[in-house]
């Protein structure tokens, strides 16, 4: 069964922050991450925005799910520590839709 790891980041972000965050998550976890922006009316780029960074860990690498989550949490804490006004963040996991325990 595949597991989806989602990192939600909400707060004042610069134009380059999402790409930098993707790069740091990929480097620390060894997973391919992609960005999904949350649509909010009236939000200007570079202001307070919410993005969700997502990676999927397949069954072949299922043993590394907890290690990937721990690494993602460390990266998120580093981002929070870099700011005077810390970002609102969360790291969540859920089974990837369309997969079952028999997938492989």
The first five atom37 places (N, CA, C, CB, O) and aatype in JSON, in Angstrom:
{
  "aatype": [20, 20, 20, 20, 20, 20, 20, 20, 20, 20, 20, 20, 20, 20, 20, 20, 20, 20, 20, 20, 20, 20, 20, 20, 20, 20, 20, 20, 20, 20, 20, 20, 20, 20, 20, 20, 20, 20, 20, 20, 20, 20, 20, 20, 20, 20, 20, 20, 20, 20, 20, 20, 20, 20, 20, 20, 20, 20, 20, 20, 20, 20, 20, 20, 20, 20, 20, 20, 20, 20, 20, 20, 20, 20, 20, 20, 20, 20, 20, 20, 20, 20, 20, 20, 20, 20, 20, 20, 20, 20, 20, 20, 20, 20, 20, 20, 20, 20, 20, 20, 20, 20, 20, 20],
  "atom_mask": [
    [1, 1, 1, 1, 1],
    [1, 1, 1, 1, 1],
    [1, 1, 1, 1, 1],
    [1, 1, 1, 1, 1],
    [1, 1, 1, 1, 1],
    [1, 1, 1, 1, 1],
    [1, 1, 1, 1, 1],
    [1, 1, 1, 1, 1],
    [1, 1, 1, 1, 1],
    [1, 1, 1, 1, 1],
    [1, 1, 1, 1, 1],
    [1, 1, 1, 1, 1],
    [1, 1, 1, 1, 1],
    [1, 1, 1, 1, 1],
    [1, 1, 1, 1, 1],
    [1, 1, 1, 1, 1],
    [1, 1, 1, 1, 1],
    [1, 1, 1, 1, 1],
    [1, 1, 1, 1, 1],
    [1, 1, 1, 1, 1],
    [1, 1, 1, 1, 1],
    [1, 1, 1, 1, 1],
    [1, 1, 1, 1, 1],
    [1, 1, 1, 1, 1],
    [1, 1, 1, 1, 1],
    [1, 1, 1, 1, 1],
    [1, 1, 1, 1, 1],
    [1, 1, 1, 1, 1],
    [1, 1, 1, 1, 1],
    [1, 1, 1, 1, 1],
    [1, 1, 1, 1, 1],
    [1, 1, 1, 1, 1],
    [1, 1, 1, 1, 1],
    [1, 1, 1, 1, 1],
    [1, 1, 1, 1, 1],
    [1, 1, 1, 1, 1],
    [1, 1, 1, 1, 1],
    [1, 1, 1, 1, 1],
    [1, 1, 1, 1, 1],
    [1, 1, 1, 1, 1],
    [1, 1, 1, 1, 1],
    [1, 1, 1, 1, 1],
    [1, 1, 1, 1, 1],
    [1, 1, 1, 1, 1],
    [1, 1, 1, 1, 1],
    [1, 1, 1, 1, 1],
    [1, 1, 1, 1, 1],
    [1, 1, 1, 1, 1],
    [1, 1, 1, 1, 1],
    [1, 1, 1, 1, 1],
    [1, 1, 1, 1, 1],
    [1, 1, 1, 1, 1],
    [1, 1, 1, 1, 1],
    [1, 1, 1, 1, 1],
    [1, 1, 1, 1, 1],
    [1, 1, 1, 1, 1],
    [1, 1, 1, 1, 1],
    [1, 1, 1, 1, 1],
    [1, 1, 1, 1, 1],
    [1, 1, 1, 1, 1],
    [1, 1, 1, 1, 1],
    [1, 1, 1, 1, 1],
    [1, 1, 1, 1, 1],
    [1, 1, 1, 1, 1],
    [1, 1, 1, 1, 1],
    [1, 1, 1, 1, 1],
    [1, 1, 1, 1, 1],
    [1, 1, 1, 1, 1],
    [1, 1, 1, 1, 1],
    [1, 1, 1, 1, 1],
    [1, 1, 1, 1, 1],
    [1, 1, 1, 1, 1],
    [1, 1, 1, 1, 1],
    [1, 1, 1, 1, 1],
    [1, 1, 1, 1, 1],
    [1, 1, 1, 1, 1],
    [1, 1, 1, 1, 1],
    [1, 1, 1, 1, 1],
    [1, 1, 1, 1, 1],
    [1, 1, 1, 1, 1],
    [1, 1, 1, 1, 1],
    [1, 1, 1, 1, 1],
    [1, 1, 1, 1, 1],
    [1, 1, 1, 1, 1],
    [1, 1, 1, 1, 1],
    [1, 1, 1, 1, 1],
    [1, 1, 1, 1, 1],
    [1, 1, 1, 1, 1],
    [1, 1, 1, 1, 1],
    [1, 1, 1, 1, 1],
    [1, 1, 1, 1, 1],
    [1, 1, 1, 1, 1],
    [1, 1, 1, 1, 1],
    [1, 1, 1, 1, 1],
    [1, 1, 1, 1, 1],
    [1, 1, 1, 1, 1],
    [1, 1, 1, 1, 1],
    [1, 1, 1, 1, 1],
    [1, 1, 1, 1, 1],
    [1, 1, 1, 1, 1],
    [1, 1, 1, 1, 1],
    [1, 1, 1, 1, 1],
    [1, 1, 1, 1, 1],
    [1, 1, 1, 1, 1]
  ],
  "atom_positions": [
    [[0.85, -1.17, 0.0], [0.0, 0.0, 0.0], [0.89, 1.24, 0.0], [-0.96, 0.0, 1.22], [1.87, 1.31, 0.74]],
    [[0.54, 2.2, -0.84], [1.29, 3.45, -0.89], [0.76, 4.4, 0.18], [1.18, 4.09, -2.29], [-0.41, 4.36, 0.55]],
    [[1.66, 5.24, 0.68], [1.31, 6.23, 1.7], [1.65, 7.61, 1.16], [2.05, 5.95, 3.05], [2.73, 7.82, 0.61]],
    [[0.71, 8.54, 1.32], [0.94, 9.92, 0.9], [1.36, 10.73, 2.11], [-0.34, 10.53, 0.22], [0.69, 10.71, 3.15]],
    [[2.47, 11.46, 1.98], [2.94, 12.37, 3.02], [2.62, 13.78, 2.55], [4.49, 12.19, 3.31], [3.03, 14.18, 1.46]],
    [[1.89, 14.53, 3.36], [1.53, 15.9, 3.01], [2.11, 16.87, 4.03], [-0.01, 16.06, 2.94], [1.97, 16.67, 5.24]],
    [[2.78, 17.9, 3.54], [3.3, 18.96, 4.39], [2.53, 20.22, 4.03], [4.87, 19.16, 4.19], [2.6, 20.71, 2.91]],
    [[1.78, 20.74, 4.99], [1.01, 21.96, 4.78], [1.78, 23.13, 5.39], [-0.42, 21.84, 5.41], [2.23, 23.06, 6.54]],
    [[1.91, 24.2, 4.61], [2.64, 25.39, 5.06], [1.75, 26.6, 4.82], [4.02, 25.54, 4.32], [1.31, 26.84, 3.7]],
    [[1.48, 27.36, 5.87], [0.66, 28.56, 5.73], [1.34, 29.71, 6.45], [-0.78, 28.33, 6.28], [1.73, 29.59, 7.62]],
    [[1.49, 30.81, 5.75], [2.12, 31.97, 6.34], [2.73, 32.85, 5.27], [3.17, 31.56, 7.35], [2.52, 32.62, 4.08]],
    [[3.49, 33.86, 5.69], [4.12, 34.76, 4.73], [5.27, 34.06, 4.01], [4.62, 36.04, 5.43], [6.29, 33.75, 4.62]],
    [[5.1, 33.82, 2.72], [6.12, 33.14, 1.94], [6.63, 34.06, 0.84], [5.56, 31.84, 1.33], [5.86, 34.81, 0.24]],
    [[7.92, 34.0, 0.59], [8.51, 34.72, -0.52], [8.26, 33.97, -1.82], [10.0, 34.94, -0.3], [7.81, 32.82, -1.8]],
    [[8.55, 34.61, -2.93], [8.32, 33.99, -4.23], [9.1, 32.7, -4.42], [8.66, 34.96, -5.33], [8.6, 31.77, -5.05]],
    [[10.32, 32.62, -3.89], [11.17, 31.45, -4.08], [11.02, 30.4, -2.99], [12.6, 31.88, -4.16], [11.54, 29.29, -3.14]],
    [[10.33, 30.72, -1.91], [10.23, 29.79, -0.78], [9.65, 28.42, -1.14], [9.4, 30.4, 0.29], [10.22, 27.41, -0.74]],
    [[8.53, 28.34, -1.88], [7.99, 27.0, -2.18], [8.97, 26.11, -2.94], [6.72, 27.14, -2.99], [9.08, 24.92, -2.63]],
    [[9.68, 26.66, -3.92], [10.65, 25.85, -4.66], [11.82, 25.43, -3.78], [11.17, 26.63, -5.87], [12.31, 24.3, -3.88]],
    [[12.26, 26.32, -2.9], [13.34, 25.98, -1.97], [12.89, 24.88, -1.02], [13.79, 27.23, -1.17], [13.64, 23.95, -0.73]],
    [[11.65, 24.98, -0.54], [11.1, 23.97, 0.36], [11.02, 22.61, -0.32], [9.72, 24.4, 0.87], [11.36, 21.59, 0.27]],
    [[10.57, 22.6, -1.58], [10.52, 21.34, -2.33], [11.9, 20.72, -2.45], [9.93, 21.57, -3.74], [12.07, 19.51, -2.25]],
    [[12.89, 21.54, -2.76], [14.26, 21.05, -2.9], [14.8, 20.49, -1.6], [15.16, 22.15, -3.39], [15.46, 19.45, -1.6]],
    [[14.53, 21.17, -0.49], [15.01, 20.69, 0.81], [14.33, 19.39, 1.21], [14.78, 21.76, 1.88], [14.98, 18.48, 1.73]],
    [[13.02, 19.29, 0.97], [12.32, 18.05, 1.3], [12.86, 16.89, 0.46], [10.81, 18.21, 1.07], [13.07, 15.79, 0.98]],
    [[13.07, 17.13, -0.83], [13.6, 16.07, -1.7], [14.99, 15.63, -1.25], [13.64, 16.56, -3.16], [15.29, 14.44, -1.23]],
    [[15.83, 16.6, -0.9], [17.19, 16.28, -0.48], [17.2, 15.49, 0.83], [18.01, 17.55, -0.32], [17.99, 14.56, 0.98]],
    [[16.35, 15.85, 1.76], [16.34, 15.2, 3.08], [15.64, 13.85, 3.09], [15.69, 16.1, 4.08], [16.03, 12.95, 3.85]],
    [[14.61, 13.68, 2.25], [13.82, 12.44, 2.29], [14.15, 11.47, 1.17], [12.36, 12.77, 2.24], [13.87, 10.28, 1.28]],
    [[14.75, 11.97, 0.08], [15.02, 11.11, -1.07], [13.76, 10.81, -1.88], [15.64, 9.82, -0.61], [13.77, 9.91, -2.72]],
    [[12.68, 11.55, -1.65], [11.42, 11.34, -2.36], [11.17, 12.47, -3.35], [10.24, 11.23, -1.37], [11.72, 13.56, -3.21]],
    [[10.35, 12.19, -4.35], [9.93, 13.21, -5.31], [8.71, 13.93, -4.75], [9.62, 12.59, -6.72], [7.67, 13.3, -4.52]],
    [[8.82, 15.23, -4.52], [7.74, 16.03, -3.95], [7.15, 16.92, -5.03], [8.25, 16.89, -2.76], [7.85, 17.29, -5.97]],
    [[5.87, 17.25, -4.91], [5.26, 18.24, -5.79], [4.4, 19.19, -4.97], [4.42, 17.55, -6.89], [3.99, 18.89, -3.85]],
    [[4.14, 20.33, -5.57], [3.44, 21.41, -4.87], [2.0, 21.49, -5.34], [4.15, 22.75, -5.09], [1.7, 21.34, -6.53]],
    [[1.12, 21.73, -4.39], [-0.3, 21.95, -4.68], [-0.71, 23.2, -3.9], [-1.18, 20.69, -4.3], [-0.75, 23.18, -2.67]],
    [[-1.02, 24.26, -4.61], [-1.41, 25.5, -3.92], [-2.88, 25.46, -3.58], [-1.1, 26.73, -4.79], [-3.7, 24.96, -4.35]],
    [[-3.21, 25.98, -2.43], [-4.59, 26.07, -1.99], [-5.15, 27.38, -2.51], [-4.7, 25.97, -0.42], [-4.59, 28.45, -2.26]],
    [[-6.25, 27.3, -3.22], [-6.86, 28.49, -3.81], [-7.55, 29.33, -2.74], [-7.87, 28.1, -4.91], [-8.4, 28.83, -2.0]],
    [[-7.17, 30.59, -2.66], [-7.82, 31.52, -1.75], [-8.03, 32.82, -2.49], [-6.99, 31.73, -0.45], [-7.09, 33.35, -3.08]],
    [[-9.23, 33.35, -2.47], [-9.53, 34.61, -3.13], [-8.81, 35.76, -2.43], [-11.04, 34.87, -3.16], [-8.74, 35.81, -1.21]],
    [[-8.27, 36.67, -3.24], [-7.69, 37.88, -2.69], [-6.29, 37.73, -2.13], [-8.56, 38.39, -1.64], [-5.79, 38.65, -1.48]],
    [[-5.63, 36.59, -2.36], [-4.28, 36.4, -1.84], [-3.29, 36.75, -2.93], [-4.07, 34.93, -1.35], [-3.37, 36.24, -4.05]],
    [[-2.35, 37.62, -2.62], [-1.33, 38.02, -3.57], [-0.11, 37.13, -3.42], [-0.95, 39.49, -3.37], [0.24, 36.72, -2.32]],
    [[0.55, 36.84, -4.53], [1.76, 36.03, -4.49], [2.79, 36.72, -3.61], [2.32, 35.8, -5.91], [3.0, 37.93, -3.7]],
    [[3.43, 35.95, -2.75], [4.42, 36.5, -1.84], [3.82, 36.95, -0.53], [5.13, 37.64, -2.49], [4.54, 37.39, 0.36]],
    [[2.5, 36.86, -0.39], [1.84, 37.23, 0.85], [1.62, 36.01, 1.7], [0.51, 37.94, 0.58], [2.39, 35.05, 1.65]],
    [[0.56, 36.04, 2.49], [0.23, 34.88, 3.31], [-0.52, 33.89, 2.43], [-0.62, 35.28, 4.57], [-1.62, 34.17, 1.97]],
    [[0.09, 32.77, 2.2], [-0.48, 31.74, 1.33], [-0.4, 30.4, 2.02], [0.24, 31.7, -0.03], [0.31, 30.23, 3.01]],
    [[-1.13, 29.45, 1.48], [-1.03, 28.07, 1.96], [-0.65, 27.19, 0.79], [-2.37, 27.59, 2.62], [-1.27, 27.26, -0.27]],
    [[0.36, 26.38, 0.98], [0.75, 25.4, -0.03], [0.79, 24.04, 0.64], [2.12, 25.75, -0.68], [0.99, 23.92, 1.85]],
    [[0.61, 23.02, -0.16], [0.72, 21.66, 0.34], [1.76, 20.96, -0.51], [-0.66, 20.9, 0.3], [1.65, 20.92, -1.74]],
    [[2.76, 20.4, 0.14], [3.82, 19.66, -0.53], [3.55, 18.19, -0.3], [5.25, 20.08, -0.01], [3.36, 17.76, 0.84]],
    [[3.54, 17.4, -1.38], [3.09, 16.01, -1.29], [4.12, 15.08, -1.89], [1.74, 15.84, -1.98], [4.72, 15.38, -2.93]],
    [[4.33, 13.94, -1.24], [5.14, 12.85, -1.78], [4.41, 11.55, -1.5], [6.58, 12.84, -1.16], [3.67, 11.44, -0.52]],
    [[4.63, 10.56, -2.36], [4.02, 9.25, -2.17], [5.13, 8.22, -1.99], [3.09, 8.87, -3.37], [6.07, 8.16, -2.78]],
    [[4.99, 7.42, -0.94], [5.95, 6.36, -0.66], [5.26, 5.05, -1.01], [6.43, 6.37, 0.84], [4.22, 4.73, -0.43]],
    [[5.83, 4.29, -1.95], [5.22, 3.03, -2.39], [5.53, 1.88, -1.46], [5.68, 2.7, -3.78], [6.32, 2.01, -0.53]],
    [[4.9, 0.74, -1.74], [5.06, -0.45, -0.9], [6.51, -0.91, -0.85], [4.16, -1.57, -1.41], [6.98, -1.38, 0.18]],
    [[7.21, -0.79, -1.96], [8.6, -1.26, -2.01], [9.47, -0.51, -1.01], [9.17, -1.1, -3.41], [10.49, -1.04, -0.55]],
    [[9.09, 0.7, -0.67], [9.87, 1.5, 0.28], [9.1, 1.77, 1.56], [10.29, 2.82, -0.35], [9.42, 2.7, 2.29]],
    [[8.09, 0.96, 1.84], [7.21, 1.2, 2.98], [7.96, 1.25, 4.31], [6.15, 0.13, 3.04], [7.54, 1.94, 5.23]],
    [[9.07, 0.52, 4.42], [9.84, 0.53, 5.66], [10.41, 1.91, 5.95], [10.97, -0.49, 5.6], [10.74, 2.22, 7.1]],
    [[10.52, 2.76, 4.93], [11.12, 4.07, 5.13], [10.09, 5.17, 5.37], [11.97, 4.42, 3.94], [10.46, 6.34, 5.46]],
    [[8.81, 4.82, 5.48], [7.79, 5.85, 5.68], [8.07, 6.66, 6.94], [6.4, 5.22, 5.76], [8.06, 7.89, 6.89]],
    [[8.31, 5.99, 8.06], [8.54, 6.75, 9.3], [9.82, 7.58, 9.21], [8.63, 5.79, 10.5], [9.86, 8.69, 9.75]],
    [[10.84, 7.08, 8.54], [12.07, 7.86, 8.37], [11.81, 9.08, 7.5], [13.18, 6.98, 7.75], [12.33, 10.16, 7.78]],
    [[11.01, 8.93, 6.44], [10.68, 10.06, 5.57], [9.86, 11.1, 6.31], [9.93, 9.57, 4.32], [10.08, 12.3, 6.16]],
    [[8.91, 10.65, 7.12], [8.09, 11.58, 7.9], [8.96, 12.32, 8.91], [6.95, 10.82, 8.63], [8.81, 13.53, 9.07]],
    [[9.84, 11.61, 9.59], [10.74, 12.26, 10.56], [11.62, 13.3, 9.88], [11.62, 11.21, 11.26], [11.82, 14.39, 10.42]],
    [[12.15, 12.97, 8.69], [13.0, 13.92, 7.96], [12.19, 15.14, 7.53], [13.63, 13.24, 6.73], [12.67, 16.27, 7.62]],
    [[10.96, 14.92, 7.07], [10.09, 16.04, 6.68], [9.81, 16.94, 7.87], [8.76, 15.53, 6.07], [9.83, 18.17, 7.74]],
    [[9.55, 16.35, 9.03], [9.29, 17.14, 10.24], [10.51, 17.97, 10.63], [8.89, 16.22, 11.4], [10.36, 19.11, 11.08]],
    [[11.71, 17.42, 10.46], [12.93, 18.17, 10.78], [13.09, 19.37, 9.85], [14.17, 17.27, 10.69], [13.45, 20.46, 10.28]],
    [[12.8, 19.16, 8.55], [12.89, 20.26, 7.58], [11.88, 21.35, 7.93], [12.65, 19.75, 6.15], [12.2, 22.54, 7.91]],
    [[10.66, 20.94, 8.26], [9.6, 21.9, 8.62], [10.0, 22.7, 9.86], [8.27, 21.17, 8.87], [9.79, 23.91, 9.9]],
    [[10.55, 22.05, 10.86], [10.99, 22.76, 12.07], [12.1, 23.75, 11.75], [11.47, 21.77, 13.14], [12.16, 24.83, 12.34]],
    [[12.98, 23.4, 10.82], [14.05, 24.32, 10.41], [13.43, 25.56, 9.75], [15.04, 23.61, 9.43], [13.86, 26.68, 10.02]],
    [[12.42, 25.36, 8.88], [11.76, 26.51, 8.25], [11.14, 27.41, 9.3], [10.69, 26.04, 7.25], [11.27, 28.63, 9.23]],
    [[10.46, 26.81, 10.28], [9.81, 27.59, 11.33], [10.84, 28.39, 12.12], [9.0, 26.67, 12.28], [10.59, 29.54, 12.49]],
    [[12.0, 27.78, 12.38], [13.03, 28.44, 13.17], [13.71, 29.59, 12.44], [14.05, 27.44, 13.57], [14.33, 30.44, 13.08]],
    [[13.61, 29.62, 11.11], [14.25, 30.68, 10.32], [13.46, 31.98, 10.32], [14.45, 30.2, 8.9], [13.97, 33.0, 9.85]],
    [[12.26, 31.98, 10.81], [11.37, 33.13, 10.67], [11.06, 33.77, 12.02], [10.08, 32.72, 9.99], [10.93, 33.09, 13.04]],
    [[10.94, 35.09, 12.0], [10.51, 35.8, 13.21], [9.04, 35.5, 13.5], [10.71, 37.33, 13.04], [8.65, 35.39, 14.67]],
    [[8.24, 35.36, 12.44], [6.82, 35.01, 12.56], [6.68, 33.59, 12.02], [5.89, 36.04, 11.78], [6.49, 33.41, 10.82]],
    [[6.77, 32.57, 12.89], [6.81, 31.19, 12.42], [5.61, 30.81, 11.56], [6.9, 30.25, 13.6], [4.49, 31.28, 11.78]],
    [[5.86, 29.96, 10.58], [4.82, 29.46, 9.69], [3.91, 28.5, 10.44], [5.44, 28.77, 8.47], [4.33, 27.84, 11.39]],
    [[2.67, 28.42, 10.01], [1.72, 27.43, 10.51], [1.92, 26.19, 9.64], [0.21, 27.96, 10.48], [1.63, 26.22, 8.44]],
    [[2.39, 25.11, 10.22], [2.75, 23.92, 9.44], [2.15, 22.66, 10.04], [4.25, 23.78, 9.34], [1.81, 22.6, 11.22]],
    [[2.04, 21.64, 9.19], [1.66, 20.31, 9.67], [2.23, 19.28, 8.71], [0.12, 20.17, 9.79], [2.42, 19.55, 7.53]],
    [[2.49, 18.09, 9.24], [2.95, 16.95, 8.43], [1.98, 15.82, 8.71], [4.44, 16.54, 8.77], [1.82, 15.38, 9.85]],
    [[1.32, 15.33, 7.66], [0.32, 14.28, 7.8], [0.6, 13.13, 6.84], [-1.09, 14.84, 7.56], [1.24, 13.31, 5.81]],
    [[0.1, 11.96, 7.19], [0.19, 10.8, 6.29], [-1.2, 10.2, 6.13], [1.19, 9.73, 6.83], [-2.04, 10.28, 7.03]],
    [[-1.42, 9.6, 4.96], [-2.67, 8.89, 4.71], [-2.43, 7.88, 3.6], [-3.82, 9.89, 4.34], [-1.55, 8.08, 2.76]],
    [[-3.21, 6.8, 3.58], [-3.08, 5.85, 2.48], [-3.4, 6.55, 1.16], [-4.02, 4.62, 2.69], [-4.34, 7.34, 1.09]],
    [[-2.62, 6.27, 0.14], [-2.86, 6.87, -1.17], [-4.13, 6.28, -1.74], [-1.66, 6.63, -2.12], [-4.29, 5.06, -1.76]],
    [[-5.04, 7.12, -2.2], [-6.31, 6.64, -2.73], [-6.08, 5.74, -3.93], [-7.23, 7.82, -3.11], [-5.19, 5.99, -4.75]],
    [[-6.88, 4.69, -4.02], [-6.76, 3.75, -5.12], [-5.79, 2.63, -4.86], [-6.35, 4.46, -6.35], [-5.52, 1.82, -5.75]],
    [[-5.23, 2.54, -3.64], [-4.32, 1.45, -3.32], [-4.93, 0.59, -2.23], [-2.94, 1.99, -2.87], [-5.78, 1.05, -1.46]],
    [[-4.5, -0.64, -2.18], [-4.95, -1.56, -1.14], [-3.75, -2.26, -0.56], [-5.98, -2.58, -1.69], [-2.62, -2.09, -1.04]],
    [[-3.98, -3.06, 0.46], [-2.87, -3.81, 1.05], [-2.27, -4.8, 0.07], [-3.35, -4.54, 2.3], [-1.13, -5.23, 0.25]],
    [[-3.01, -5.18, -0.96], [-2.51, -6.16, -1.93], [-1.78, -5.52, -3.09], [-3.64, -6.99, -2.45], [-1.22, -6.23, -3.92]],
    [[-1.77, -4.19, -3.17], [-1.05, -3.52, -4.26], [0.44, -3.74, -4.09], [-1.37, -2.01, -4.29], [0.94, -3.88, -2.98]],
    [[1.13, -3.78, -5.2], [2.56, -3.96, -5.06], [3.18, -3.89, -6.34], [2.9, -5.23, -4.42], [4.4, -4.02, -6.44]]
  ]
}
